[in-house]
PDB file of C-alpha atoms in Angstrom:
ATOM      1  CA  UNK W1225     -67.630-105.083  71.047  1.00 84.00           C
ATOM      2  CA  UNK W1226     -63.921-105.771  72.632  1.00 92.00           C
ATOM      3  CA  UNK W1227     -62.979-108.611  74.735  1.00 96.00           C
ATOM      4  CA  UNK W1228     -61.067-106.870  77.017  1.00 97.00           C
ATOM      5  CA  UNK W1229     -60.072-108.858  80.076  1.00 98.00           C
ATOM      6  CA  UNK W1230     -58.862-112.852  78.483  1.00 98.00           C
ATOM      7  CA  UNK W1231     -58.581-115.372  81.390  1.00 98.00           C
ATOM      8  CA  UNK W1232     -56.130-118.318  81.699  1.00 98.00           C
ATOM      9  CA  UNK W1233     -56.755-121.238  82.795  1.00 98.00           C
ATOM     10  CA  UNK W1234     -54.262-124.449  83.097  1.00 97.00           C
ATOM     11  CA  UNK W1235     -51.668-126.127  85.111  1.00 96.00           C
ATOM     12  CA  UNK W1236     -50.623-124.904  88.616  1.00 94.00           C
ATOM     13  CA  UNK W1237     -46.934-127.045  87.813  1.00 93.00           C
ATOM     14  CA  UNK W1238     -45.157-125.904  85.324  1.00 93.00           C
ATOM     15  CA  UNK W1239     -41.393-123.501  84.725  1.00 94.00           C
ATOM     16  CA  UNK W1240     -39.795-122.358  81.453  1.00 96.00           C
ATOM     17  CA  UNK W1241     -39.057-124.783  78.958  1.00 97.00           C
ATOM     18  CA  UNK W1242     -42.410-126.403  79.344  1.00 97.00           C
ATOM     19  CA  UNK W1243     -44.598-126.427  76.665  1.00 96.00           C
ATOM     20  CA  UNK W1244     -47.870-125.228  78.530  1.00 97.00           C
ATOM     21  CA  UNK W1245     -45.887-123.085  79.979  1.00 97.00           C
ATOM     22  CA  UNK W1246     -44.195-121.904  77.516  1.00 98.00           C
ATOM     23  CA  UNK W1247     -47.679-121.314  75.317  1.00 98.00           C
ATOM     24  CA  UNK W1248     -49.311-119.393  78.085  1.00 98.00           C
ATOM     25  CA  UNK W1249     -46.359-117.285  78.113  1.00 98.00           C
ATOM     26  CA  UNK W1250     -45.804-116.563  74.354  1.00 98.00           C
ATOM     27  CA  UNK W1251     -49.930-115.951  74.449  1.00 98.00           C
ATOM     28  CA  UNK W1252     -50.338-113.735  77.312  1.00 98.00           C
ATOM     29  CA  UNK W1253     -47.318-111.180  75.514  1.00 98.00           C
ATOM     30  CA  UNK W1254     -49.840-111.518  72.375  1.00 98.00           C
ATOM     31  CA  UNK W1255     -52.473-110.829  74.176  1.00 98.00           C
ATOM     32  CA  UNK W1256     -50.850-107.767  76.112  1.00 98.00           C
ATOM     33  CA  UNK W1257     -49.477-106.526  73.278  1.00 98.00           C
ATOM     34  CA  UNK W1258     -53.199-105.765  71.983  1.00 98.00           C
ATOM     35  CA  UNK W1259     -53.835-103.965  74.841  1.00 98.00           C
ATOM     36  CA  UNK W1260     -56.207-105.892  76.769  1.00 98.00           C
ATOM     37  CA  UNK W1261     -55.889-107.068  79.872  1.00 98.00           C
ATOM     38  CA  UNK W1262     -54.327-110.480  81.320  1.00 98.00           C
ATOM     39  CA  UNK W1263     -56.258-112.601  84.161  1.00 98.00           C
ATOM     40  CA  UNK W1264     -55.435-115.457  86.126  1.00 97.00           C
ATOM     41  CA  UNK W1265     -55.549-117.611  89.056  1.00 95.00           C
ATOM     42  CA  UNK W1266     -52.236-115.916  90.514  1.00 94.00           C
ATOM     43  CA  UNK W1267     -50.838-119.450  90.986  1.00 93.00           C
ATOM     44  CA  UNK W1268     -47.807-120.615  89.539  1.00 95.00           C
ATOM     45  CA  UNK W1269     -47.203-122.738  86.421  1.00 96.00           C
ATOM     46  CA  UNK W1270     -49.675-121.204  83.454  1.00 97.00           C
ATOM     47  CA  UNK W1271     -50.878-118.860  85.955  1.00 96.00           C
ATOM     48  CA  UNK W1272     -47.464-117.501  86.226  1.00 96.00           C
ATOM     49  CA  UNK W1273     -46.306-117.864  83.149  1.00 98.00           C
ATOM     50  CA  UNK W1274     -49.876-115.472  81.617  1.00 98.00           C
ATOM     51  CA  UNK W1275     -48.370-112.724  84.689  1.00 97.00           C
ATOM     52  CA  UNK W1276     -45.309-112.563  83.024  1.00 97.00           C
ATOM     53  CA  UNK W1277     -46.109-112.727  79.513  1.00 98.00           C
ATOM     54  CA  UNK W1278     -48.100-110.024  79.807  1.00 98.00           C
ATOM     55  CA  UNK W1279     -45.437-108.084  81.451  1.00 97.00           C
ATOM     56  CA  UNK W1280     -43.247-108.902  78.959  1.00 98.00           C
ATOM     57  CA  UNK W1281     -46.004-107.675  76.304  1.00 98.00           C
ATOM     58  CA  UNK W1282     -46.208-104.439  79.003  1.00 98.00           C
ATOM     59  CA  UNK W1283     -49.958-104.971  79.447  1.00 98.00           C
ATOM     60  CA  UNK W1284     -52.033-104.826  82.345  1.00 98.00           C
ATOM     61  CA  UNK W1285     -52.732-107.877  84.883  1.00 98.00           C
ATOM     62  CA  UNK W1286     -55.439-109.272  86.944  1.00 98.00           C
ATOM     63  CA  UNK W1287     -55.108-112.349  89.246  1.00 97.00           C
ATOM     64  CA  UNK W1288     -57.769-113.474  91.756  1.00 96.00           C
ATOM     65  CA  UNK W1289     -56.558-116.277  94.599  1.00 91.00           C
ATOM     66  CA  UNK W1290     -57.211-117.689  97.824  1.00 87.00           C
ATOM     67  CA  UNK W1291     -55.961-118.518 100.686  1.00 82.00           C
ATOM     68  CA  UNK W1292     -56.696-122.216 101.793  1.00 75.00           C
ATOM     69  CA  UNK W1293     -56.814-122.874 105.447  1.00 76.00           C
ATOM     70  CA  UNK W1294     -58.166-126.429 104.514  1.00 72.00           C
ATOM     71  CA  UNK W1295     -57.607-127.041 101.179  1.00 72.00           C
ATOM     72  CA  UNK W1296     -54.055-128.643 101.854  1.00 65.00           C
ATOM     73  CA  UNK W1297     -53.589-130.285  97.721  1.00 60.00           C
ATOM     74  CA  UNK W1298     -54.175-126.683  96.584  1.00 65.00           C
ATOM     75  CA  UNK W1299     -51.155-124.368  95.725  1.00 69.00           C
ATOM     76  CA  UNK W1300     -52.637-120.752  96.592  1.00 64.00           C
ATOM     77  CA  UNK W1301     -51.257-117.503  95.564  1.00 69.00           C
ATOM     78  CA  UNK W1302     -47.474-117.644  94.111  1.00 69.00           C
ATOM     79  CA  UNK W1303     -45.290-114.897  95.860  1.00 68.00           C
ATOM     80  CA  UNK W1304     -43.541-114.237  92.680  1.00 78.00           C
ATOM     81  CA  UNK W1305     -46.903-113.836  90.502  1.00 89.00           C
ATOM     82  CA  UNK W1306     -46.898-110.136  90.870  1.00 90.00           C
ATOM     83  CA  UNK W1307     -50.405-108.585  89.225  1.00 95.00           C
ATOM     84  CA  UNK W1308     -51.121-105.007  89.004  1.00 96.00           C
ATOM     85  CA  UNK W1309     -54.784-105.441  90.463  1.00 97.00           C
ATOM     86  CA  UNK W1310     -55.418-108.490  92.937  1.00 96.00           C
ATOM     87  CA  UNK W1311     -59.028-110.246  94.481  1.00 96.00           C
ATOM     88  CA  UNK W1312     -59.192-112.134  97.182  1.00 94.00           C
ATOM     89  CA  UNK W1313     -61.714-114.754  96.961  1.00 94.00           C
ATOM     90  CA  UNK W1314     -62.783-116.884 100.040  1.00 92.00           C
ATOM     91  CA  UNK W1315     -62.795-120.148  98.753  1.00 93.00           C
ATOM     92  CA  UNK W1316     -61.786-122.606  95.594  1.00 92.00           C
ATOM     93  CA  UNK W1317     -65.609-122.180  94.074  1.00 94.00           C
ATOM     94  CA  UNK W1318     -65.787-118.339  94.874  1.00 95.00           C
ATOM     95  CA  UNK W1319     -62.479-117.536  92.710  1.00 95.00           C
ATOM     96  CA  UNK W1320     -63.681-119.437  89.980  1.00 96.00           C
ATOM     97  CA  UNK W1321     -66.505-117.816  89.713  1.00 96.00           C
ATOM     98  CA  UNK W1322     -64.761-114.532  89.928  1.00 97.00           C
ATOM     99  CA  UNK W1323     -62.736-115.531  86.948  1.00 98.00           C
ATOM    100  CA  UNK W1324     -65.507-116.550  85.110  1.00 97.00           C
ATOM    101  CA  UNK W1325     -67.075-112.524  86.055  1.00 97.00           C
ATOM    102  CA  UNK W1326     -63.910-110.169  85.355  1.00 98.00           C
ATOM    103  CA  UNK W1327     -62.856-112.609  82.391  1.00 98.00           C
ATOM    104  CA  UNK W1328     -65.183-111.734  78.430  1.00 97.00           C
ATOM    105  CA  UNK W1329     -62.911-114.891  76.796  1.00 98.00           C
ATOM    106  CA  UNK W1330     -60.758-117.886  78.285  1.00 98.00           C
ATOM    107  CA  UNK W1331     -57.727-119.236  77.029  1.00 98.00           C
ATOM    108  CA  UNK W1332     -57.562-123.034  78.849  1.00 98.00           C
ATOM    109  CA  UNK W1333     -54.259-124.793  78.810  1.00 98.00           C
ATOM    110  CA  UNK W1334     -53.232-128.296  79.356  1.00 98.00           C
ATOM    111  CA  UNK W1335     -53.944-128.870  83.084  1.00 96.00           C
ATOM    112  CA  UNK W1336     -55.275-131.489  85.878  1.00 95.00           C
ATOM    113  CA  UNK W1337     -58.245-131.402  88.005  1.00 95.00           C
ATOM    114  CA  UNK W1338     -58.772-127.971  88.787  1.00 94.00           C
ATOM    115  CA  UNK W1339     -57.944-126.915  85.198  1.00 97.00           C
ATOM    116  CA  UNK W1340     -61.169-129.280  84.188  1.00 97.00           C
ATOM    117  CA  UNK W1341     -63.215-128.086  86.851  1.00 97.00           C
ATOM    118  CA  UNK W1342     -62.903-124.369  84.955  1.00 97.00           C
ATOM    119  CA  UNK W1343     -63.283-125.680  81.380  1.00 98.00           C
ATOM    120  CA  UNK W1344     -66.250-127.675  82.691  1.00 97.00           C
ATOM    121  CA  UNK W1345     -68.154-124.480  84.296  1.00 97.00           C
ATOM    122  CA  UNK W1346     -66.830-122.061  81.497  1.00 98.00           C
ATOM    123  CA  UNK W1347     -68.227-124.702  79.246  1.00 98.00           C
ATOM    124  CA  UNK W1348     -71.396-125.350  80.686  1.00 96.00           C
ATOM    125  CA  UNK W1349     -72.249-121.901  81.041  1.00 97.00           C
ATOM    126  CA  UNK W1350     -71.565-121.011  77.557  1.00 97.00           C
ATOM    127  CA  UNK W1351     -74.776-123.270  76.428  1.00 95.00           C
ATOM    128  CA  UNK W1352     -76.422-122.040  79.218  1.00 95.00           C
ATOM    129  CA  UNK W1353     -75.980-118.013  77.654  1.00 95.00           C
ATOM    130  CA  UNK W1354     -75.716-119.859  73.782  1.00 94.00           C
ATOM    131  CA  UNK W1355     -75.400-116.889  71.142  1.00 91.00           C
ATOM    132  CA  UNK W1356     -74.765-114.125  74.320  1.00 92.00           C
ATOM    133  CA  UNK W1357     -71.665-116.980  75.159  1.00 95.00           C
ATOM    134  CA  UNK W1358     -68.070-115.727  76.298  1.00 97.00           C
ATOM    135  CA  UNK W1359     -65.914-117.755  73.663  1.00 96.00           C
ATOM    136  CA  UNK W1360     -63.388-120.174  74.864  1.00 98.00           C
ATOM    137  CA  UNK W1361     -60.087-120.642  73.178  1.00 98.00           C
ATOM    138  CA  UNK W1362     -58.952-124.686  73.709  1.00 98.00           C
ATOM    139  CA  UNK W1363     -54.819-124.181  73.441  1.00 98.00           C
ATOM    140  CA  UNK W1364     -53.481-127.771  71.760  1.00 98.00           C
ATOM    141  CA  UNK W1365     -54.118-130.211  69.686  1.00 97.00           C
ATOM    142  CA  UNK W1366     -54.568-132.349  72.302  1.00 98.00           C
ATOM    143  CA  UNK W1367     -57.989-131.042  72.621  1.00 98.00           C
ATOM    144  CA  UNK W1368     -59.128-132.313  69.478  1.00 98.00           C
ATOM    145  CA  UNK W1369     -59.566-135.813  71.441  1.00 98.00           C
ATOM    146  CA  UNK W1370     -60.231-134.556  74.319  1.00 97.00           C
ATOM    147  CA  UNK W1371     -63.357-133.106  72.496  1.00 97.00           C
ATOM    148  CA  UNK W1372     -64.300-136.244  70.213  1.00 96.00           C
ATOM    149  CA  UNK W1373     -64.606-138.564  73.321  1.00 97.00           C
ATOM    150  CA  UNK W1374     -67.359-135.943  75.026  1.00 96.00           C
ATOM    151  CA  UNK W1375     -69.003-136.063  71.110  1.00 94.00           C
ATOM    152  CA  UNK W1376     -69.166-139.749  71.088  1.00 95.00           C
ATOM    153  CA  UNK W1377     -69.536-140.718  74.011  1.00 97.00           C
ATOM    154  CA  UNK W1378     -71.749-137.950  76.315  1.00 96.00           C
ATOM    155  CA  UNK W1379     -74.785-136.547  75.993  1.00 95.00           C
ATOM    156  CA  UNK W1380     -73.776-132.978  74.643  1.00 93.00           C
ATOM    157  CA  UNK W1381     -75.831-130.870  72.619  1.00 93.00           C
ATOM    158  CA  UNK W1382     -74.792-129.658  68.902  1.00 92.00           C
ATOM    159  CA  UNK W1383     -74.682-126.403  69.557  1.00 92.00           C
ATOM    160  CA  UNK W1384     -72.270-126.674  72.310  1.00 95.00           C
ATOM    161  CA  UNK W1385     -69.381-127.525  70.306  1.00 95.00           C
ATOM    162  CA  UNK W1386     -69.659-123.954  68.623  1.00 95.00           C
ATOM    163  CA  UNK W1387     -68.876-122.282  71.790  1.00 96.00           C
ATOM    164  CA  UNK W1388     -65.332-123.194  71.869  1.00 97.00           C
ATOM    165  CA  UNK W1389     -62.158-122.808  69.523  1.00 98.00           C
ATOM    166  CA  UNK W1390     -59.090-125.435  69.475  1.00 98.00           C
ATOM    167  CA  UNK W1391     -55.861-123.426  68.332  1.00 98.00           C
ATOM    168  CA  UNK W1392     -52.250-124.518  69.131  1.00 97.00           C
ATOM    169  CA  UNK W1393     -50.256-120.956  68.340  1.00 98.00           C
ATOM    170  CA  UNK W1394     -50.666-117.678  69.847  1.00 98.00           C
ATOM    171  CA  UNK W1395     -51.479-116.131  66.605  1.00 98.00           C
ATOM    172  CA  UNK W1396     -54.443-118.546  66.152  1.00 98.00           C
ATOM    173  CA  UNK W1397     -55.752-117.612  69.484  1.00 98.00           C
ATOM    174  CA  UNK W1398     -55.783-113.574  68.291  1.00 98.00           C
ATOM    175  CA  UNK W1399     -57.179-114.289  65.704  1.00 97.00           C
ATOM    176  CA  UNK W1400     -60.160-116.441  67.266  1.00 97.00           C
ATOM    177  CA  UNK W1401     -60.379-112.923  69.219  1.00 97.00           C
ATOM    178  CA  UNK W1402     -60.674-110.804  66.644  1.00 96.00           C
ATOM    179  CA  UNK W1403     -63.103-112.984  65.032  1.00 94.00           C
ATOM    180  CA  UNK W1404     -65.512-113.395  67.733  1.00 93.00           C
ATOM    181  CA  UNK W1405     -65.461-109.855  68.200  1.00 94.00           C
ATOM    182  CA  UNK W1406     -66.968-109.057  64.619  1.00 91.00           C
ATOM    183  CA  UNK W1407     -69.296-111.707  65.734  1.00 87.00           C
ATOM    184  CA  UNK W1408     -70.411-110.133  68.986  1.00 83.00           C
ATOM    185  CA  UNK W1409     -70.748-106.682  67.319  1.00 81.00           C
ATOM    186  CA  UNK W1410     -72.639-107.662  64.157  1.00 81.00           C
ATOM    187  CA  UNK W1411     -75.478-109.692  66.639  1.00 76.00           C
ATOM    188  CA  UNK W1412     -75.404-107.317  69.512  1.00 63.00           C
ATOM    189  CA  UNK W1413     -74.943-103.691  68.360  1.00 53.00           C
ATOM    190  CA  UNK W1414     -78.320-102.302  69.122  1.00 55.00           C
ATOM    191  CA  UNK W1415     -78.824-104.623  71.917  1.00 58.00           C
ATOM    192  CA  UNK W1416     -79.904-102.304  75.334  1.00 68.00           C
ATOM    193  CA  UNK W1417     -76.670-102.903  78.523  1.00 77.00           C
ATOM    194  CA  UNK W1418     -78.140-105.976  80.470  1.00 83.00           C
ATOM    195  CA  UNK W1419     -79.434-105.631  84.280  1.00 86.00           C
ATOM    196  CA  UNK W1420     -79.860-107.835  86.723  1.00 90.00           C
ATOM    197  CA  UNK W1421     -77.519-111.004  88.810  1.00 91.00           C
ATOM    198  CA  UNK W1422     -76.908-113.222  85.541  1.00 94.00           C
ATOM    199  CA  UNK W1423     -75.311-110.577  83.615  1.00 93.00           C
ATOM    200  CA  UNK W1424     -71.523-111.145  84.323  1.00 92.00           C
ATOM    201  CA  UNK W1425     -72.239-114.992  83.150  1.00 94.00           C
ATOM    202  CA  UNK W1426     -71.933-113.899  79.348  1.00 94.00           C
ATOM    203  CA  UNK W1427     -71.749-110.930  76.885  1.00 92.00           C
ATOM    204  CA  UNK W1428     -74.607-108.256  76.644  1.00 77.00           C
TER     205      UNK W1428
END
């Protein structure tokens, strides 16, 4: 099986010569280069910077926004983060879930309150769909305490620390790819295509 469609996730601030920025952009031309697709929020910051990486990798790219009418603290759709397929969500909750849909892997960046919000549903859902799970790829060492404090400190299961991968170099992050990949195709190959409204909430 191929991931095909990787999602981004991280910081709406953010130019060149930042380092999340910076990653997201080096990644997204990795990821381009491979020939799968490139999704994101179609915000600035990481957002932008996965739009143009890919470009730069000449792949294809996905971004999914929303306008806010209400939502004054949120940034909405960068003019300048040009994507060669757009959705148009109608709220915060609705485009998340849409990335969490189109997207078979995430790639979550250093971020704030939004960026937690969609590592905390990706995450979630994961254990939820355990074994069937889209992988997620944790980009810095950061993460690493990040991580320890939920071990130590929550109530989290076992296995949901296998759903996720902490990598700090684009390379790392393919190869976490390729590796779930073989994973997904050695436990699913005879599997039968899944029906019914869960389905886009993990791999079948």
């Amino acid at each position: 099986m191929r991931l095909n469609t990787i999602a981004f996730f991280g910081c709406a601030d953010g130019h060149p010569g930042q380092d999340h920025f910076d990653a997201a952009r080096a990644v997204a031309t990795e990821i381009a280069k491979s020939g799968r697709t490139v999704l994101n929020g179609g915000g600035p910051g990481v957002m932008l910077a996965a739009t143009v990486g890919a470009k730069e990798g000449h792949g294809k790219t996905q971004v999914v926004y929303y306008k806010p009418e209400m939502a004054t603290m949120f940034e909405g759709q960068a003019a300048v983060n040009h994507a060669d397929i757009a959705f148009e969500e109608s709220n915060y909750v609705e485009r998340t879930k849409k990335l969490l849909e189109l997207g078979d892997a995430y790639i979550i960046f250093n971020g704030g309150t939004g960026t937690i919000s969609e590592f905390a549903m990706a995450w979630g859902v994961a254990r939820l769909y355990f074994g069937h799970h889209k992988p997620l790829i944790l980009y810095g060492d950061f993460w690493h305490d990040i991580m320890n404090t939920f071990k130590h400190t929550m109530l989290v299961r076992p296995e949901e620390y296998q759903v996720f991968k902490i990598v700090n170099t684009p390379e790392q992050a393919m190869e976490h790819i390729h590796h779930y990949e073989h994973v997904v195709a050695a436990q699913h190959h005879d599997k039968e295509k899944c029906v019914g409204k869960e389905c886009y909430l993990f791999l079948s």
